[in-house]
Short mmCIF file of C-alpha atoms in Angstrom, two decimals:
data_model
loop_
_atom_site.label_atom_id
_atom_site.label_comp_id
_atom_site.label_asym_id
_atom_site.label_seq_id
_atom_site.Cartn_x
_atom_site.Cartn_y
_atom_site.Cartn_z
CA UNK A 1 15.37 16.63 9.13
CA UNK A 2 15.46 13.53 6.79
CA UNK A 3 12.65 11.76 5.21
CA UNK A 4 11.62 8.10 5.73
CA UNK A 5 9.23 6.53 3.02
CA UNK A 6 7.94 3.28 2.71
CA UNK A 7 7.44 1.64 -0.62
CA UNK A 8 4.52 -0.66 -0.27
CA UNK A 9 5.04 -2.73 -3.52
CA UNK A 10 7.79 -2.87 -6.03
CA UNK A 11 5.11 -1.73 -8.41
CA UNK A 12 5.27 1.83 -6.86
CA UNK A 13 8.95 2.25 -6.85
CA UNK A 14 8.83 4.64 -9.61
CA UNK A 15 7.13 7.19 -7.30
CA UNK A 16 10.12 7.24 -4.82
CA UNK A 17 13.54 9.21 -5.13
CA UNK A 18 15.78 6.02 -4.99
CA UNK A 19 18.81 7.87 -6.44
CA UNK A 20 19.20 10.07 -3.35
CA UNK A 21 18.32 7.82 -0.64
CA UNK A 22 19.35 4.61 1.30
CA UNK A 23 17.15 1.78 0.40
CA UNK A 24 16.60 -1.11 2.92
CA UNK A 25 14.88 -4.26 1.26
CA UNK A 26 12.60 -6.09 3.07
CA UNK A 27 11.32 -9.65 2.19
CA UNK A 28 10.52 -10.97 5.49
CA UNK A 29 9.10 -14.58 4.45
CA UNK A 30 11.94 -15.49 3.44
CA UNK A 31 14.79 -13.91 0.98
CA UNK A 32 15.83 -10.92 3.13
CA UNK A 33 15.98 -13.00 6.28
CA UNK A 34 17.82 -15.64 4.48
CA UNK A 35 20.30 -13.16 3.17
CA UNK A 36 20.91 -11.81 6.46
CA UNK A 37 21.44 -15.19 8.04
CA UNK A 38 23.71 -16.27 4.99
CA UNK A 39 25.90 -13.12 5.39
CA UNK A 40 26.14 -13.64 9.10
CA UNK A 41 27.08 -17.12 8.62
CA UNK A 42 30.12 -16.35 6.83
CA UNK A 43 28.87 -16.12 2.81
CA UNK A 44 31.35 -14.29 1.27
CA UNK A 45 28.78 -12.74 -1.26
CA UNK A 46 25.19 -13.28 -2.43
CA UNK A 47 24.41 -12.27 -5.83
CA UNK A 48 20.84 -11.51 -6.47
CA UNK A 49 19.67 -12.25 -9.93
CA UNK A 50 16.20 -11.65 -11.42
CA UNK A 51 15.86 -14.83 -13.52
CA UNK A 52 16.06 -18.50 -13.19
CA UNK A 53 17.78 -18.73 -16.33
CA UNK A 54 20.46 -16.26 -15.28
CA UNK A 55 21.20 -18.17 -11.93
CA UNK A 56 21.79 -21.23 -13.99
CA UNK A 57 24.44 -19.36 -15.99
CA UNK A 58 26.62 -19.53 -12.78
CA UNK A 59 26.48 -23.31 -12.86
CA UNK A 60 29.96 -25.35 -12.38
CA UNK A 61 31.79 -22.07 -11.51
CA UNK A 62 32.07 -22.94 -7.87
CA UNK A 63 28.83 -20.93 -6.87
CA UNK A 64 25.85 -22.26 -4.65
CA UNK A 65 22.80 -21.69 -6.81
CA UNK A 66 19.64 -21.02 -4.83
CA UNK A 67 16.46 -20.63 -6.68
CA UNK A 68 12.94 -20.10 -5.34
CA UNK A 69 9.55 -19.57 -7.27
CA UNK A 70 6.16 -19.66 -5.74
CA UNK A 71 7.69 -20.58 -2.42
CA UNK A 72 9.36 -23.78 -3.59
CA UNK A 73 12.99 -24.70 -4.52
CA UNK A 74 13.26 -24.60 -8.42
CA UNK A 75 14.46 -28.27 -9.72
CA UNK A 76 17.93 -28.72 -10.23
CA UNK A 77 19.22 -25.90 -7.96
CA UNK A 78 21.19 -26.37 -4.59
CA UNK A 79 18.47 -24.64 -2.45
CA UNK A 80 15.65 -21.89 -2.23
CA UNK A 81 15.13 -19.36 0.03
CA UNK A 82 14.57 -21.14 3.19
CA UNK A 83 16.68 -19.79 6.00
CA UNK A 84 17.69 -23.36 7.25
CA UNK A 85 19.66 -23.67 3.85
CA UNK A 86 21.95 -20.62 4.90
CA UNK A 87 23.52 -22.16 7.89
CA UNK A 88 27.19 -21.88 8.40
CA UNK A 89 28.10 -25.45 7.29
CA UNK A 90 26.60 -24.78 3.96
CA UNK A 91 27.43 -21.13 3.24
CA UNK A 92 30.81 -20.31 5.02
CA UNK A 93 33.28 -19.10 2.32
CA UNK A 94 30.79 -19.56 -0.43
CA UNK A 95 29.21 -17.09 -2.77
CA UNK A 96 25.60 -17.68 -3.43
CA UNK A 97 23.73 -16.89 -6.53
CA UNK A 98 20.13 -16.33 -5.64
CA UNK A 99 16.97 -15.73 -7.34
CA UNK A 100 13.50 -15.28 -5.60
CA UNK A 101 9.96 -14.49 -6.56
CA UNK A 102 9.95 -11.19 -4.94
CA UNK A 103 13.02 -10.26 -2.84
CA UNK A 104 15.88 -10.16 -5.54
CA UNK A 105 13.34 -8.22 -7.88
CA UNK A 106 13.11 -5.50 -5.16
CA UNK A 107 16.89 -5.56 -4.87
CA UNK A 108 17.35 -5.13 -8.69
CA UNK A 109 14.78 -2.34 -8.63
CA UNK A 110 16.56 -0.35 -6.01
CA UNK A 111 20.21 -0.63 -7.35
CA UNK A 112 20.46 3.07 -8.42
CA UNK A 113 20.10 3.99 -4.71
CA UNK A 114 23.10 5.67 -2.72
CA UNK A 115 23.07 2.45 -0.93
CA UNK A 116 21.00 -0.81 -0.61
CA UNK A 117 20.97 -2.69 2.57
CA UNK A 118 18.99 -5.76 3.58
CA UNK A 119 16.76 -5.84 6.69
CA UNK A 120 14.89 -8.68 8.62
CA UNK A 121 13.95 -9.02 12.18
CA UNK A 122 16.99 -11.00 12.89
CA UNK A 123 19.25 -7.82 12.44
CA UNK A 124 16.61 -5.14 13.21
CA UNK A 125 18.33 -3.38 15.98
CA UNK A 126 21.89 -3.63 14.27
CA UNK A 127 20.19 -2.17 11.03
CA UNK A 128 18.40 0.68 13.08
CA UNK A 129 21.48 1.62 14.82
CA UNK A 130 23.34 2.14 11.48
CA UNK A 131 20.58 3.87 10.00
CA UNK A 132 20.48 6.19 13.25
CA UNK A 133 23.93 7.07 12.15
CA UNK A 134 23.20 8.23 8.48
CA UNK A 135 22.08 11.56 7.23
CA UNK A 136 20.44 10.48 3.99
CA UNK A 137 16.79 9.96 3.32
CA UNK A 138 15.69 6.40 3.83
CA UNK A 139 13.22 4.47 1.68
CA UNK A 140 11.89 1.11 3.02
CA UNK A 141 11.07 -1.20 0.02
CA UNK A 142 8.73 -3.94 0.84
CA UNK A 143 9.30 -6.85 -1.69
CA UNK A 144 5.56 -7.78 -1.19
CA UNK A 145 4.30 -10.78 -3.19
CA UNK A 146 3.94 -10.44 -6.91
CA UNK A 147 3.54 -6.68 -6.50
CA UNK A 148 0.80 -6.96 -3.81
CA UNK A 149 1.02 -5.23 -0.55
CA UNK A 150 1.91 -7.71 2.21
CA UNK A 151 1.58 -7.40 5.93
CA UNK A 152 4.75 -8.81 7.11
CA UNK A 153 6.99 -6.60 5.10
CA UNK A 154 5.08 -3.55 6.03
CA UNK A 155 5.05 -4.27 9.75
CA UNK A 156 8.71 -4.95 9.62
CA UNK A 157 9.09 -1.55 8.16
CA UNK A 158 6.93 -0.07 11.01
CA UNK A 159 9.36 -1.59 13.45
CA UNK A 160 12.30 0.27 11.62
CA UNK A 161 10.43 3.57 11.82
CA UNK A 162 9.62 2.97 15.44
CA UNK A 163 13.20 2.66 16.53
CA UNK A 164 14.61 5.53 14.56
CA UNK A 165 15.83 8.34 16.64
CA UNK A 166 15.79 11.32 14.73
CA UNK A 167 12.72 13.08 13.89
CA UNK A 168 12.23 11.90 10.24
CA UNK A 169 9.36 13.39 8.05
CA UNK A 170 7.32 10.36 7.55
CA UNK A 171 5.16 9.71 4.28
CA UNK A 172 1.63 8.33 4.82
CA UNK A 173 2.81 4.89 4.27
CA UNK A 174 5.56 5.28 7.04
CA UNK A 175 2.82 6.40 9.42
CA UNK A 176 0.60 3.57 8.41
CA UNK A 177 3.56 1.04 8.70
CA UNK A 178 4.33 2.22 12.15
CA UNK A 179 0.80 2.07 13.32
CA UNK A 180 0.58 -1.50 12.17
CA UNK A 181 3.82 -2.47 13.82
CA UNK A 182 2.32 -0.99 17.15
CA UNK A 183 -0.90 -3.10 16.64
CA UNK A 184 1.19 -6.13 15.81
CA UNK A 185 4.14 -5.73 18.34
CA UNK A 186 2.87 -7.43 21.26
CA UNK A 187 1.99 -10.61 19.28
CA UNK A 188 3.75 -10.49 16.27
CA UNK A 189 3.18 -14.35 15.33
CA UNK A 190 -0.47 -14.04 16.16
CA UNK A 191 -0.88 -10.83 14.01
CA UNK A 192 1.09 -12.13 11.03
CA UNK A 193 -0.58 -15.52 11.13
CA UNK A 194 -3.43 -13.88 9.46
CA UNK A 195 -1.36 -12.93 6.36
CA UNK A 196 -1.62 -14.47 2.97
CA UNK A 197 2.05 -15.32 2.99
CA UNK A 198 1.83 -17.31 6.33
CA UNK A 199 -1.02 -19.26 4.75
CA UNK A 200 0.95 -20.04 1.66
CA UNK A 201 4.09 -21.14 3.78
CA UNK A 202 1.95 -23.26 5.85
CA UNK A 203 0.41 -24.79 3.22
CA UNK A 204 3.93 -25.70 1.98
CA UNK A 205 4.65 -27.15 5.31
CA UNK A 206 7.23 -24.57 6.37
CA UNK A 207 5.75 -23.19 9.63
CA UNK A 208 9.13 -23.46 11.04
CA UNK A 209 10.42 -21.09 8.61
CA UNK A 210 7.84 -18.65 9.80
CA UNK A 211 8.95 -19.01 13.29
CA UNK A 212 12.71 -18.58 12.40
CA UNK A 213 11.88 -15.32 10.40
CA UNK A 214 10.26 -13.76 13.30
CA UNK A 215 13.04 -14.08 15.83
CA UNK A 216 14.37 -10.56 16.62
CA UNK A 217 17.86 -9.36 17.09
CA UNK A 218 19.72 -12.83 16.78
CA UNK A 219 22.60 -11.46 14.71
CA UNK A 220 24.41 -8.12 13.95
CA UNK A 221 25.32 -8.43 10.45
CA UNK A 222 23.78 -6.31 7.73
CA UNK A 223 24.15 -7.19 4.03
CA UNK A 224 25.04 -4.40 1.65
CA UNK A 225 25.05 -4.21 -2.03
CA UNK A 226 28.37 -3.63 -3.64
CA UNK A 227 28.48 -3.96 -7.32
CA UNK A 228 26.70 -7.26 -8.22
CA UNK A 229 26.52 -8.81 -4.99
CA UNK A 230 25.59 -8.23 -1.10
CA UNK A 231 28.37 -8.41 1.17
CA UNK A 232 28.82 -7.69 4.97
CA UNK A 233 28.57 -4.09 5.86
CA UNK A 234 31.56 -2.97 7.80
CA UNK A 235 30.63 -0.57 10.49
CA UNK B 1 -17.76 -16.60 1.51
CA UNK B 2 -16.97 -13.70 -0.51
CA UNK B 3 -13.78 -12.03 -0.67
CA UNK B 4 -12.85 -8.38 0.23
CA UNK B 5 -9.70 -6.61 -0.91
CA UNK B 6 -8.20 -3.20 -0.84
CA UNK B 7 -6.35 -1.74 -3.65
CA UNK B 8 -4.14 0.63 -1.86
CA UNK B 9 -3.11 2.81 -5.01
CA UNK B 10 -4.86 3.23 -8.57
CA UNK B 11 -1.26 1.97 -9.83
CA UNK B 12 -1.91 -1.44 -8.23
CA UNK B 13 -5.49 -1.82 -9.82
CA UNK B 14 -4.13 -4.47 -12.52
CA UNK B 15 -3.52 -6.98 -9.65
CA UNK B 16 -7.36 -7.16 -8.80
CA UNK B 17 -10.18 -9.01 -10.60
CA UNK B 18 -12.16 -5.85 -11.16
CA UNK B 19 -14.61 -7.59 -13.81
CA UNK B 20 -15.93 -9.76 -11.15
CA UNK B 21 -16.43 -7.45 -8.44
CA UNK B 22 -18.06 -4.56 -6.92
CA UNK B 23 -15.92 -1.73 -6.80
CA UNK B 24 -16.24 1.10 -4.06
CA UNK B 25 -14.11 3.99 -4.98
CA UNK B 26 -12.64 5.93 -2.20
CA UNK B 27 -11.32 9.64 -2.47
CA UNK B 28 -11.89 11.01 1.08
CA UNK B 29 -10.32 14.29 0.51
CA UNK B 30 -12.48 15.25 -1.28
CA UNK B 31 -13.80 13.82 -4.52
CA UNK B 32 -15.81 10.88 -3.29
CA UNK B 33 -17.19 12.89 -0.32
CA UNK B 34 -18.39 15.71 -2.66
CA UNK B 35 -19.70 13.06 -4.93
CA UNK B 36 -21.85 11.47 -2.24
CA UNK B 37 -22.85 15.09 -0.99
CA UNK B 38 -23.90 16.26 -4.62
CA UNK B 39 -25.90 13.25 -5.41
CA UNK B 40 -27.49 13.68 -1.86
CA UNK B 41 -28.35 17.21 -2.47
CA UNK B 42 -30.27 16.41 -5.73
CA UNK B 43 -27.73 16.53 -8.63
CA UNK B 44 -29.22 14.43 -11.38
CA UNK B 45 -25.80 12.92 -12.38
CA UNK B 46 -22.01 13.44 -12.07
CA UNK B 47 -20.06 12.53 -15.11
CA UNK B 48 -16.53 11.88 -14.02
CA UNK B 49 -13.95 12.59 -16.65
CA UNK B 50 -10.12 12.05 -16.74
CA UNK B 51 -9.14 15.15 -18.37
CA UNK B 52 -9.63 18.93 -17.87
CA UNK B 53 -9.80 19.44 -21.38
CA UNK B 54 -12.58 16.57 -21.86
CA UNK B 55 -14.65 18.56 -18.97
CA UNK B 56 -14.24 22.01 -21.11
CA UNK B 57 -15.99 20.25 -24.07
CA UNK B 58 -19.11 20.15 -21.96
CA UNK B 59 -19.22 23.88 -21.68
CA UNK B 60 -22.29 25.75 -22.82
CA UNK B 61 -24.50 22.78 -22.89
CA UNK B 62 -26.19 23.21 -19.58
CA UNK B 63 -23.70 21.35 -17.36
CA UNK B 64 -22.06 22.56 -14.16
CA UNK B 65 -18.30 22.08 -14.88
CA UNK B 66 -16.14 21.10 -11.89
CA UNK B 67 -12.36 20.74 -12.20
CA UNK B 68 -9.64 20.29 -9.63
CA UNK B 69 -5.97 19.82 -9.93
CA UNK B 70 -3.45 19.83 -7.27
CA UNK B 71 -6.17 20.68 -4.64
CA UNK B 72 -7.28 24.01 -6.52
CA UNK B 73 -10.14 24.92 -8.89
CA UNK B 74 -8.96 25.03 -12.42
CA UNK B 75 -9.16 28.60 -13.80
CA UNK B 76 -12.34 29.07 -15.87
CA UNK B 77 -14.41 26.13 -14.22
CA UNK B 78 -17.57 26.64 -11.93
CA UNK B 79 -16.02 24.83 -9.06
CA UNK B 80 -13.52 22.16 -7.92
CA UNK B 81 -14.09 19.26 -5.34
CA UNK B 82 -14.72 21.26 -2.29
CA UNK B 83 -17.82 19.81 -0.70
CA UNK B 84 -19.00 23.10 0.01
CA UNK B 85 -19.74 23.54 -3.67
CA UNK B 86 -22.00 20.64 -3.78
CA UNK B 87 -24.83 22.12 -1.70
CA UNK B 88 -28.49 21.93 -2.77
CA UNK B 89 -28.87 25.62 -4.24
CA UNK B 90 -26.14 24.60 -6.63
CA UNK B 91 -26.47 21.36 -7.60
CA UNK B 92 -30.21 20.43 -7.37
CA UNK B 93 -31.52 19.25 -10.56
CA UNK B 94 -28.22 19.86 -12.56
CA UNK B 95 -25.75 17.37 -14.02
CA UNK B 96 -22.02 17.95 -13.14
CA UNK B 97 -19.18 17.07 -15.29
CA UNK B 98 -16.08 16.81 -12.82
CA UNK B 99 -12.42 16.06 -13.24
CA UNK B 100 -10.17 15.69 -10.24
CA UNK B 101 -6.61 15.00 -9.68
CA UNK B 102 -7.24 11.40 -8.33
CA UNK B 103 -10.83 10.31 -7.84
CA UNK B 104 -12.01 10.44 -11.34
CA UNK B 105 -9.06 8.53 -12.48
CA UNK B 106 -9.95 5.77 -9.82
CA UNK B 107 -13.67 5.66 -11.22
CA UNK B 108 -12.36 5.34 -14.77
CA UNK B 109 -9.98 2.60 -14.02
CA UNK B 110 -12.79 0.74 -12.29
CA UNK B 111 -15.43 1.01 -14.76
CA UNK B 112 -15.12 -2.54 -16.18
CA UNK B 113 -16.47 -3.70 -12.77
CA UNK B 114 -19.89 -5.33 -12.31
CA UNK B 115 -20.60 -2.26 -10.38
CA UNK B 116 -19.05 0.85 -9.28
CA UNK B 117 -20.40 2.74 -6.25
CA UNK B 118 -18.77 5.67 -4.34
CA UNK B 119 -17.95 5.72 -0.50
CA UNK B 120 -17.21 8.51 1.95
CA UNK B 121 -17.53 8.85 5.72
CA UNK B 122 -20.67 10.75 4.99
CA UNK B 123 -22.63 7.75 3.77
CA UNK B 124 -20.56 5.00 5.47
CA UNK B 125 -23.30 3.05 7.15
CA UNK B 126 -25.67 3.29 4.10
CA UNK B 127 -23.09 2.00 2.03
CA UNK B 128 -22.19 -0.79 4.47
CA UNK B 129 -25.75 -2.02 4.77
CA UNK B 130 -26.07 -1.97 1.04
CA UNK B 131 -22.83 -3.99 0.66
CA UNK B 132 -24.01 -6.54 3.39
CA UNK B 133 -26.90 -7.31 1.13
CA UNK B 134 -24.64 -8.12 -1.82
CA UNK B 135 -23.01 -11.51 -2.59
CA UNK B 136 -20.05 -10.63 -4.93
CA UNK B 137 -16.45 -10.02 -3.99
CA UNK B 138 -15.89 -6.42 -3.13
CA UNK B 139 -12.65 -4.33 -3.84
CA UNK B 140 -12.15 -1.02 -1.93
CA UNK B 141 -10.04 1.15 -4.47
CA UNK B 142 -8.18 4.03 -2.79
CA UNK B 143 -7.69 6.78 -4.99
CA UNK B 144 -4.61 7.86 -3.11
CA UNK B 145 -2.44 10.85 -4.34
CA UNK B 146 -1.05 10.67 -7.63
CA UNK B 147 -0.66 6.96 -7.15
CA UNK B 148 0.85 7.35 -3.85
CA UNK B 149 -0.68 5.61 -0.87
CA UNK B 150 -2.81 7.56 1.39
CA UNK B 151 -3.91 7.40 5.04
CA UNK B 152 -7.32 8.63 4.82
CA UNK B 153 -8.67 6.47 1.98
CA UNK B 154 -7.18 3.50 3.73
CA UNK B 155 -8.61 4.32 7.10
CA UNK B 156 -12.10 4.47 5.44
CA UNK B 157 -11.50 1.17 3.74
CA UNK B 158 -10.79 -0.17 7.05
CA UNK B 159 -14.05 1.44 8.49
CA UNK B 160 -16.06 -0.61 5.72
CA UNK B 161 -14.44 -3.71 6.37
CA UNK B 162 -15.03 -3.33 10.10
CA UNK B 163 -18.90 -2.84 9.27
CA UNK B 164 -19.32 -6.02 7.09
CA UNK B 165 -21.40 -8.80 8.79
CA UNK B 166 -20.34 -11.74 6.48
CA UNK B 167 -17.00 -13.42 7.15
CA UNK B 168 -15.10 -12.31 4.19
CA UNK B 169 -11.71 -13.58 3.07
CA UNK B 170 -9.47 -10.58 3.40
CA UNK B 171 -6.36 -9.86 1.50
CA UNK B 172 -3.40 -8.55 3.53
CA UNK B 173 -4.32 -4.82 2.23
CA UNK B 174 -7.78 -5.66 3.87
CA UNK B 175 -6.28 -6.78 7.18
CA UNK B 176 -3.91 -3.72 7.30
CA UNK B 177 -6.90 -1.30 6.45
CA UNK B 178 -9.01 -2.49 9.37
CA UNK B 179 -6.23 -2.37 11.75
CA UNK B 180 -5.35 1.28 10.83
CA UNK B 181 -8.90 2.04 11.19
CA UNK B 182 -9.01 0.43 14.60
CA UNK B 183 -6.10 2.47 15.60
CA UNK B 184 -7.72 5.77 14.21
CA UNK B 185 -11.33 5.32 15.14
CA UNK B 186 -11.27 6.85 18.50
CA UNK B 187 -9.77 10.01 17.04
CA UNK B 188 -10.14 10.27 13.39
CA UNK B 189 -9.43 14.03 13.21
CA UNK B 190 -6.06 13.69 15.15
CA UNK B 191 -4.95 10.53 13.41
CA UNK B 192 -5.57 11.86 9.87
CA UNK B 193 -3.88 15.19 10.88
CA UNK B 194 -0.77 13.65 10.28
CA UNK B 195 -1.41 12.90 6.67
CA UNK B 196 0.32 14.40 3.70
CA UNK B 197 -3.19 15.49 2.15
CA UNK B 198 -4.37 17.05 5.52
CA UNK B 199 -1.07 19.22 5.31
CA UNK B 200 -1.67 19.96 1.62
CA UNK B 201 -5.40 21.03 2.24
CA UNK B 202 -4.27 23.03 5.35
CA UNK B 203 -1.67 24.73 3.05
CA UNK B 204 -4.65 25.55 0.61
CA UNK B 205 -6.61 27.10 3.72
CA UNK B 206 -9.33 24.72 3.60
CA UNK B 207 -9.27 23.03 7.08
CA UNK B 208 -13.13 23.27 7.14
CA UNK B 209 -13.09 20.99 4.03
CA UNK B 210 -11.24 18.43 6.11
CA UNK B 211 -13.68 18.72 9.11
CA UNK B 212 -16.63 18.36 6.55
CA UNK B 213 -15.07 15.17 5.07
CA UNK B 214 -14.92 13.35 8.31
CA UNK B 215 -18.36 13.68 9.35
CA UNK B 216 -19.93 10.39 9.70
CA UNK B 217 -23.44 9.20 8.53
CA UNK B 218 -25.04 12.34 7.69
CA UNK B 219 -26.57 11.06 4.42
CA UNK B 220 -27.98 8.01 2.77
CA UNK B 221 -27.24 8.41 -0.76
CA UNK B 222 -24.84 6.07 -2.49
CA UNK B 223 -23.68 7.07 -5.95
CA UNK B 224 -23.43 4.36 -8.35
CA UNK B 225 -21.92 4.40 -11.85
CA UNK B 226 -24.58 3.81 -14.83
CA UNK B 227 -23.04 4.30 -18.07
CA UNK B 228 -20.94 7.63 -18.07
CA UNK B 229 -22.32 9.19 -15.01
CA UNK B 230 -22.84 8.65 -11.40
CA UNK B 231 -26.63 8.58 -10.18
CA UNK B 232 -28.42 7.80 -7.24
CA UNK B 233 -28.37 4.04 -6.32
CA UNK B 234 -32.08 3.12 -5.73
CA UNK B 235 -32.18 0.70 -3.07
#
């Protein structure tokens, strides 16, 4: 019987046995959603980098450069992490270099894992079907907001746990995440509207991004980390 | 309108504005429960210390020495953190020096706060009535287990939030804690039976401690940190 754990903040990742587990990185608003959408729309790869300065190094080498800090596109970059920037017309056949406030950091902290994949409501069922075929322990890493716990990443983690078929041993955070998902499931939009990040994005005028990120099962792709980049998992 | 936040693990305490807040330290199984019970039973003071070696220094000076690590009494000490050790016959008129795996650490990390009080299901309503009369922001610090999130401390935090009268601004962890409490409230024992700490205590043969710690409103005392020790809050 495998274990499933939820890491509620990147600041708690040292408490988890990353090396021997499959890690699912979750940053619902909006990095992990955009990564899933970009890969589904034909991006060849997405290179997550931790710093804006690292992202800038890739300039003039044929990459699309995406940089977000505090919810906004960093000046001088092609785009940030709004999913509407990851449409087929923009990303098909391209490699994107991406840095975000939380999501790319969570990927970097997880890279020693057996395997790192990216989850979002957009690919929820595809992701869970794949996880159901794996034998390893699973750690769901919530990117949070600047190391703070956040509601939407945890509720998504709960949605994954609720869909796993095998009887996994759950840590307390996994039990809590599943309870939160069950509380939120019937009205996901309304429940997550209370969250700090929803307020932040609304303030930035990107309510449509929130709605986009809460669409369930609109695509089948699962981004997986291979070397320095996320590519489409072949399954 | 004040803010209420939940610190889900001592490892996240640096994210909170401790200095300008009232902190409630929570370690349901069992340190904060035993502190409340001991103070209610006439202990003059409880000195929380971080290390077993510090606790030992107080030997032969008239103190009761209490030390717990990994759920068990440390050899050579009068008792650990089972609430049944904090009865009137043992603690009345005494000062206790206490070190525990999680709870005393959480108190030490909080000591820069405007005020540190201790909460448990035993004094839930008394605590909330007092909090309802305060104006400052409130941070509920969950002691957790070795920096891991735990279910029982978070559910208790949610119970406090649910009883506050004023409209506080809640952080995401506070929203989640209240949801978890509402899920658990009708059957607290059964819900918390899933938790890792329940399993740990059962393994140690102290199921009766769990039942004791889940009694609601059996006492009125609120321990408050004054200098190096917890004493009864006069209110």
